[in-house]
CSV table of C-alpha atoms and ligand atoms in Angstrom, one decimal:
chain,number,residue,atom,x,y,z
A,940,UNK,CA,0.0,0.0,0.0
A,941,UNK,CA,1.3,3.4,-1.0
A,942,UNK,CA,1.7,5.7,2.0
A,943,UNK,CA,0.6,9.3,1.9
A,944,UNK,CA,3.3,10.4,4.4
A,945,UNK,CA,5.9,9.1,1.9
A,946,UNK,CA,4.3,10.8,-1.1
A,947,UNK,CA,6.9,12.6,-3.4
A,948,UNK,CA,6.5,16.4,-3.0
A,949,UNK,CA,6.1,17.0,-6.7
A,950,UNK,CA,2.7,15.2,-6.9
A,951,UNK,CA,0.0,17.8,-7.9
A,952,UNK,CA,-2.6,18.1,-5.1
A,953,UNK,CA,-5.4,15.6,-5.2
A,954,UNK,CA,-6.5,12.1,-4.3
A,955,UNK,CA,-3.9,10.3,-6.5
A,956,UNK,CA,-0.3,10.2,-5.5
A,957,UNK,CA,3.0,8.3,-6.0
A,958,UNK,CA,5.2,7.6,-3.0
A,959,UNK,CA,9.0,7.4,-2.7
A,960,UNK,CA,9.1,3.6,-3.0
A,961,UNK,CA,8.7,3.9,-6.8
A,962,UNK,CA,11.4,1.9,-8.6
A,963,UNK,CA,11.2,3.9,-11.9
A,964,UNK,CA,9.9,1.1,-14.0
A,965,UNK,CA,7.7,3.2,-16.4
A,966,UNK,CA,4.6,1.0,-16.2
A,967,UNK,CA,2.3,3.8,-14.9
A,968,UNK,CA,3.7,6.3,-17.4
A,969,UNK,CA,2.8,3.9,-20.3
A,970,UNK,CA,-0.6,3.0,-19.0
A,971,UNK,CA,-1.7,6.6,-18.1
A,972,UNK,CA,0.8,9.0,-19.7
A,973,UNK,CA,-1.4,12.0,-19.2
A,974,UNK,CA,-1.4,11.4,-15.4
A,975,UNK,CA,2.1,10.2,-14.5
A,976,UNK,CA,5.2,12.1,-15.3
A,977,UNK,CA,8.9,11.5,-14.6
A,978,UNK,CA,11.1,13.3,-12.2
A,979,UNK,CA,14.8,14.0,-12.8
A,980,UNK,CA,15.5,11.1,-10.4
A,981,UNK,CA,13.6,8.8,-12.7
A,982,UNK,CA,10.8,8.2,-10.2
A,983,UNK,CA,7.2,8.9,-11.2
A,984,UNK,CA,4.9,11.6,-9.8
A,985,UNK,CA,1.3,12.7,-10.5
A,986,UNK,CA,1.7,15.5,-13.0
A,987,UNK,CA,-2.1,15.9,-13.5
A,988,UNK,CA,-5.0,14.5,-11.5
A,989,UNK,CA,-7.3,12.3,-13.7
A,990,UNK,CA,-9.8,14.7,-15.4
A,991,UNK,CA,-12.5,12.3,-16.3
A,992,UNK,CA,-13.7,8.7,-15.9
A,993,UNK,CA,-11.6,7.3,-18.8
A,994,UNK,CA,-8.5,8.9,-17.3
A,995,UNK,CA,-9.3,7.6,-13.8
A,996,UNK,CA,-9.7,4.2,-15.3
A,997,UNK,CA,-6.2,4.3,-16.8
A,998,UNK,CA,-4.8,5.6,-13.6
A,999,UNK,CA,-6.4,2.7,-11.7
A,1000,UNK,CA,-4.9,0.3,-14.2
A,1001,UNK,CA,-1.5,1.8,-13.2
A,1002,UNK,CA,-2.4,1.4,-9.5
A,1003,UNK,CA,-2.9,-2.4,-9.8
A,1004,UNK,CA,0.0,-2.8,-12.2
A,1005,UNK,CA,2.6,-0.9,-10.2
A,1006,UNK,CA,5.1,-3.6,-9.0
A,1007,UNK,CA,5.8,-2.0,-5.7
A,1008,UNK,CA,2.3,-0.6,-4.8
A,1009,UNK,CA,3.8,2.9,-4.9
A,1010,UNK,CA,0.6,4.6,-6.2
A,1011,UNK,CA,-2.1,5.6,-3.7
A,1012,UNK,CA,-5.8,6.6,-4.0
A,1013,UNK,CA,-9.0,6.5,-2.0
A,1014,UNK,CA,-10.8,5.0,-5.0
A,1015,UNK,CA,-11.3,1.3,-5.4
A,1016,UNK,CA,-9.4,-0.3,-8.3
A,1017,UNK,CA,-11.4,-3.5,-8.1
A,1018,UNK,CA,-13.3,-3.0,-11.4
A,1019,UNK,CA,-10.4,-1.5,-13.3
A,1020,UNK,CA,-8.3,-4.5,-12.3
A,1021,UNK,CA,-10.4,-6.7,-14.5
A,1022,UNK,CA,-9.8,-4.7,-17.6
A,1023,UNK,CA,-6.2,-5.9,-18.1
A,1024,UNK,CA,-4.7,-6.8,-20.5
A,1025,UNK,CA,-5.7,-3.6,-22.2
A,1026,UNK,CA,-5.8,-3.3,-26.0
A,1027,UNK,CA,-3.1,-1.3,-27.6
A,1028,UNK,CA,-3.5,-1.9,-31.4
A,1029,UNK,CA,-4.2,-4.9,-33.7
A,1030,UNK,CA,-3.3,-8.1,-31.9
A,1031,UNK,CA,-1.3,-6.4,-29.2
A,1032,UNK,CA,-2.4,-5.9,-25.5
A,1033,UNK,CA,-0.5,-4.4,-22.6
A,1034,UNK,CA,-0.6,-6.8,-19.6
A,1035,UNK,CA,0.1,-4.3,-16.9
A,1036,UNK,CA,0.6,-6.2,-13.6
A,1037,UNK,CA,4.4,-5.7,-13.7
A,1038,UNK,CA,6.4,-7.9,-11.4
A,1039,UNK,CA,9.0,-6.6,-8.9
A,1040,UNK,CA,11.2,-9.6,-9.7
A,1041,UNK,CA,11.6,-8.3,-13.3
A,1042,UNK,CA,12.2,-4.8,-11.9
A,1043,UNK,CA,8.7,-3.8,-13.2
A,1044,UNK,CA,9.3,-4.8,-16.8
A,1045,UNK,CA,6.3,-4.4,-19.0
A,1046,UNK,CA,4.9,-7.5,-20.8
A,1047,UNK,CA,2.5,-7.9,-23.7
A,1048,UNK,CA,-0.3,-10.3,-24.7
A,1049,UNK,CA,-0.7,-11.1,-28.4
A,1050,UNK,CA,-4.0,-12.6,-29.7
A,1051,UNK,CA,-3.1,-14.9,-32.6
A,1052,UNK,CA,-5.1,-17.4,-34.6
A,1053,UNK,CA,-2.4,-20.0,-34.2
A,1054,UNK,CA,-2.4,-19.6,-30.4
A,1055,UNK,CA,-1.9,-16.5,-28.1
A,1056,UNK,CA,1.6,-15.4,-27.1
A,1057,UNK,CA,2.8,-13.7,-24.0
A,1058,UNK,CA,5.9,-11.6,-24.6
A,1059,UNK,CA,7.8,-11.6,-21.2
A,1060,UNK,CA,6.1,-12.5,-18.0
A,1061,UNK,CA,3.7,-10.3,-16.0
A,1062,UNK,CA,2.9,-10.9,-12.4
A,1063,UNK,CA,0.6,-14.0,-12.0
A,1064,UNK,CA,-2.3,-11.9,-10.7
A,1065,UNK,CA,-5.7,-13.6,-10.5
A,1066,UNK,CA,-7.7,-11.0,-12.5
A,1067,UNK,CA,-5.2,-11.0,-15.3
A,1068,UNK,CA,-5.0,-14.8,-15.4
A,1069,UNK,CA,-8.8,-15.0,-15.6
A,1070,UNK,CA,-8.9,-12.5,-18.5
A,1071,UNK,CA,-6.2,-14.3,-20.4
A,1072,UNK,CA,-8.0,-17.6,-19.9
A,1073,UNK,CA,-11.2,-16.1,-21.2
A,1074,UNK,CA,-9.3,-14.9,-24.2
A,1075,UNK,CA,-8.1,-18.4,-25.1
A,1076,UNK,CA,-5.1,-18.9,-22.8
A,1077,UNK,CA,-1.4,-18.8,-23.8
A,1078,UNK,CA,0.3,-21.1,-26.2
A,1079,UNK,CA,3.7,-19.6,-26.1
A,1080,UNK,CA,5.6,-17.3,-23.8
A,1081,UNK,CA,8.4,-15.5,-25.7
A,1082,UNK,CA,11.1,-14.3,-23.2
A,1083,UNK,CA,13.2,-11.5,-24.6
A,1084,UNK,CA,16.0,-12.1,-22.2
A,1085,UNK,CA,17.0,-13.6,-18.8
A,1086,UNK,CA,15.9,-10.6,-16.6
A,1087,UNK,CA,12.1,-10.5,-17.5
A,1088,UNK,CA,11.1,-14.2,-16.8
A,1089,UNK,CA,9.2,-13.2,-13.5
A,1090,UNK,CA,6.3,-15.7,-13.0
A,1091,UNK,CA,7.0,-17.8,-16.1
A,1092,UNK,CA,6.7,-21.1,-14.2
A,1093,UNK,CA,3.2,-20.3,-12.9
A,1094,UNK,CA,2.0,-19.4,-16.4
A,1095,UNK,CA,3.5,-22.6,-17.7
A,1096,UNK,CA,1.7,-24.6,-15.0
A,1097,UNK,CA,-1.7,-22.8,-15.6
A,1098,UNK,CA,-1.7,-22.7,-19.4
A,1099,UNK,CA,0.9,-25.3,-20.5
A,1100,UNK,CA,2.5,-22.7,-22.6
A,1101,UNK,CA,5.9,-23.4,-24.3
A,1102,UNK,CA,8.6,-21.0,-22.9
A,1103,UNK,CA,11.0,-19.7,-25.6
A,1104,UNK,CA,14.3,-18.1,-24.8
A,1105,UNK,CA,17.8,-17.8,-26.3
A,1106,UNK,CA,20.1,-20.6,-25.2
A,1107,UNK,CA,22.6,-18.0,-23.8
A,1108,UNK,CA,20.0,-16.6,-21.5
A,1109,UNK,CA,18.4,-19.8,-20.4
A,1110,UNK,CA,18.2,-19.3,-16.7
A,1111,UNK,CA,15.0,-21.4,-16.7
A,1112,UNK,CA,14.0,-24.8,-18.0
A,1113,UNK,CA,12.5,-23.5,-21.2
A,1114,UNK,CA,10.8,-25.8,-23.7
A,1115,UNK,CA,12.4,-24.1,-26.7
A,1116,UNK,CA,15.9,-22.8,-26.8
A,1117,UNK,CA,16.9,-20.4,-29.6
A,1118,UNK,CA,20.3,-20.3,-31.2
A,1119,UNK,CA,20.0,-17.1,-33.2
A,1120,UNK,CA,17.6,-15.5,-35.7
A,1121,UNK,CA,14.7,-17.6,-36.8
A,1122,UNK,CA,10.9,-17.8,-37.3
A,1123,UNK,CA,8.3,-19.1,-34.8
A,1124,UNK,CA,5.6,-19.2,-37.6
A,1125,UNK,CA,4.0,-16.9,-40.1
A,1126,UNK,CA,4.6,-13.2,-39.2
A,1127,UNK,CA,6.7,-14.1,-36.1
A,1128,UNK,CA,10.4,-13.4,-36.5
A,1129,UNK,CA,13.1,-13.7,-33.8
A,1130,UNK,CA,16.0,-11.3,-34.1
A,1131,UNK,CA,19.0,-12.0,-31.9
A,1132,UNK,CA,20.2,-8.7,-30.5
A,1133,UNK,CA,23.2,-9.4,-28.1
A,1134,UNK,CA,24.3,-6.5,-25.9
A,1135,UNK,CA,22.2,-5.9,-22.9
A,1136,UNK,CA,22.6,-9.7,-22.3
A,1137,UNK,CA,24.3,-12.3,-24.5
A,1138,UNK,CA,21.0,-13.9,-25.5
A,1139,UNK,CA,18.7,-10.9,-25.8
A,1140,UNK,CA,16.2,-11.3,-28.6
A,1141,UNK,CA,13.5,-9.2,-30.1
A,1142,UNK,CA,10.2,-10.6,-31.5
A,1143,UNK,CA,9.0,-8.9,-34.7
A,1144,UNK,CA,5.3,-9.5,-35.3
A,1145,UNK,CA,3.7,-8.9,-38.8
A,1146,UNK,CA,6.6,-6.6,-39.8
A,1147,UNK,CA,4.9,-4.0,-37.6
A,1148,UNK,CA,5.4,-4.7,-33.8
A,1149,UNK,CA,9.0,-5.0,-32.5
A,1150,UNK,CA,9.2,-6.3,-28.9
A,1151,UNK,CA,12.6,-5.2,-27.8
A,1152,UNK,CA,13.0,-6.3,-24.1
A,1153,UNK,CA,15.7,-4.1,-22.7
A,1154,UNK,CA,17.6,-3.6,-26.0
A,1155,UNK,CA,15.9,-0.5,-27.2
A,1156,UNK,CA,13.3,1.9,-25.9
A,1157,UNK,CA,12.0,5.4,-26.4
A,1158,UNK,CA,12.4,8.5,-24.2
A,1159,UNK,CA,10.7,11.8,-25.0
A,1160,UNK,CA,9.8,10.6,-28.5
A,1161,UNK,CA,13.3,9.5,-29.5
A,1162,UNK,CA,14.8,6.0,-29.5
A,1163,UNK,CA,17.4,5.3,-26.8
A,1164,UNK,CA,19.6,2.5,-25.5
A,1165,UNK,CA,22.0,2.5,-22.6
A,1166,UNK,CA,25.6,1.7,-22.3
A,1167,UNK,CA,25.2,1.5,-18.5
A,1168,UNK,CA,22.8,-1.4,-19.0
A,1169,UNK,CA,24.8,-3.3,-21.6
A,1170,UNK,CA,25.7,-6.0,-19.2
A,1171,UNK,CA,27.2,-8.2,-21.8
A,1172,UNK,CA,28.8,-5.9,-24.4
A,1173,UNK,CA,28.4,-2.3,-25.6
A,1174,UNK,CA,30.2,-3.2,-28.9
A,1175,UNK,CA,27.7,-6.0,-29.5
A,1176,UNK,CA,24.8,-3.8,-28.6
A,1177,UNK,CA,25.8,-1.3,-31.2
A,1178,UNK,CA,26.1,-4.0,-33.8
A,1179,UNK,CA,22.7,-5.3,-32.8
A,1180,UNK,CA,21.2,-1.8,-33.3
A,1181,UNK,CA,22.6,-1.6,-36.9
A,1182,UNK,CA,21.1,-5.0,-37.6
A,1183,UNK,CA,17.6,-3.6,-37.0
A,1184,UNK,CA,18.1,-1.5,-40.2
A,1185,UNK,CA,17.4,-4.7,-42.2
A,1186,UNK,CA,13.9,-4.9,-40.8
A,1187,UNK,CA,10.6,-3.0,-41.2
A,1188,UNK,CA,8.5,-2.1,-38.2
A,1189,UNK,CA,6.4,0.7,-36.9
A,1190,UNK,CA,6.2,0.1,-33.2
A,1191,UNK,CA,9.0,-0.3,-30.6
A,1192,UNK,CA,7.5,-2.0,-27.5
A,1193,UNK,CA,10.1,-2.4,-24.8
A,1194,UNK,CA,10.3,-4.0,-21.3
A,1195,UNK,CA,11.5,-0.8,-19.8
A,1196,UNK,CA,11.1,2.7,-21.1
A,1197,UNK,CA,8.5,4.1,-23.4
A,1198,UNK,CA,7.1,2.7,-26.5
A,1199,UNK,CA,7.3,4.5,-29.8
A,1200,UNK,CA,5.0,4.4,-32.9
A,1201,UNK,CA,6.2,5.9,-36.2
A,1202,UNK,CA,5.7,5.1,-39.9
A,1203,UNK,CA,8.3,2.6,-40.9
A,1204,UNK,CA,10.5,5.0,-43.0
A,1205,UNK,CA,10.6,7.4,-40.0
A,1206,UNK,CA,11.4,4.6,-37.6
A,1207,UNK,CA,14.3,3.7,-39.9
A,1208,UNK,CA,15.5,7.3,-39.8
A,1209,UNK,CA,15.2,7.3,-36.0
A,1210,UNK,CA,17.4,4.2,-35.8
A,1211,UNK,CA,20.0,5.9,-38.1
A,1212,UNK,CA,19.8,8.9,-35.9
A,1213,UNK,CA,20.5,6.8,-32.8
A,1214,UNK,CA,23.4,5.1,-34.5
A,1215,UNK,CA,24.8,8.6,-35.1
A,1216,UNK,CA,24.3,9.7,-31.5
A,1217,UNK,CA,26.0,6.6,-30.0
B,1050,SF4,S1,4.5,1.8,-11.9
B,1050,SF4,FE1,6.7,1.8,-11.9
B,1050,SF4,S2,7.2,4.0,-12.4
B,1050,SF4,FE2,5.1,3.9,-11.7
B,1050,SF4,S3,5.0,4.3,-9.6
B,1050,SF4,FE3,5.1,2.1,-9.8
B,1050,SF4,S4,7.3,1.6,-9.7
B,1050,SF4,FE4,7.1,3.8,-10.1
């Protein structure tokens, strides 16, 4: 439970607040971007109290999804808790319910004719699991890298999903071990992107949605990646970024950081710009 006496002073006055236990995961800022902002420290704060019911609903999605229960309000989040995963676009849904064990990494649910896919693992929260079951369950869980596996075992137990991860990041007993680039089926391409970890991989869906784990994210409308989180190799990380110029996509959907949506030619320019900046 968030504690009012620990609220960060930058919150605008009102019912909703963030306290100082925030671990800077970005989940709330992605679910309710108009409400939650980012301090220089990286922590979140309430930049604007929700102005209407729709905004309150998004803020309450953030309340239940915060991995450290750092967001407080007098309102009940019980009904909003049942909305997740929330639709983003096409087959893509945001799971919310980030797990502290993956440092609050965001995860995604993909509705596919050939069987639904989880990209990285959310918290195994009862309302989320019920909604996923009602949507046809999970056939495969694609794990972008070793850090974001969270409650993978409980999803495997509940849905019998195949867990897929690169061999070099196999910190779990996965059913499928990847060795490099490849295809998981029509419209599902794996791109090996070593750098953050040795076995980091992105999943490219329908040449439109790129799930990047901790390889690449957006910040203030620009693509970014971080030398300070290139645990394996910054040199490899830069090579991996160049590799993305060979692919077409319009969305970057990361584990940490913000997502970015641009027409494919502009996305390519944005990658070229990032290559120039690093
Ligand atoms: S969701 Fe993440 S960024 Fe937002 S308050 Fe919670 S820990 Fe902080």
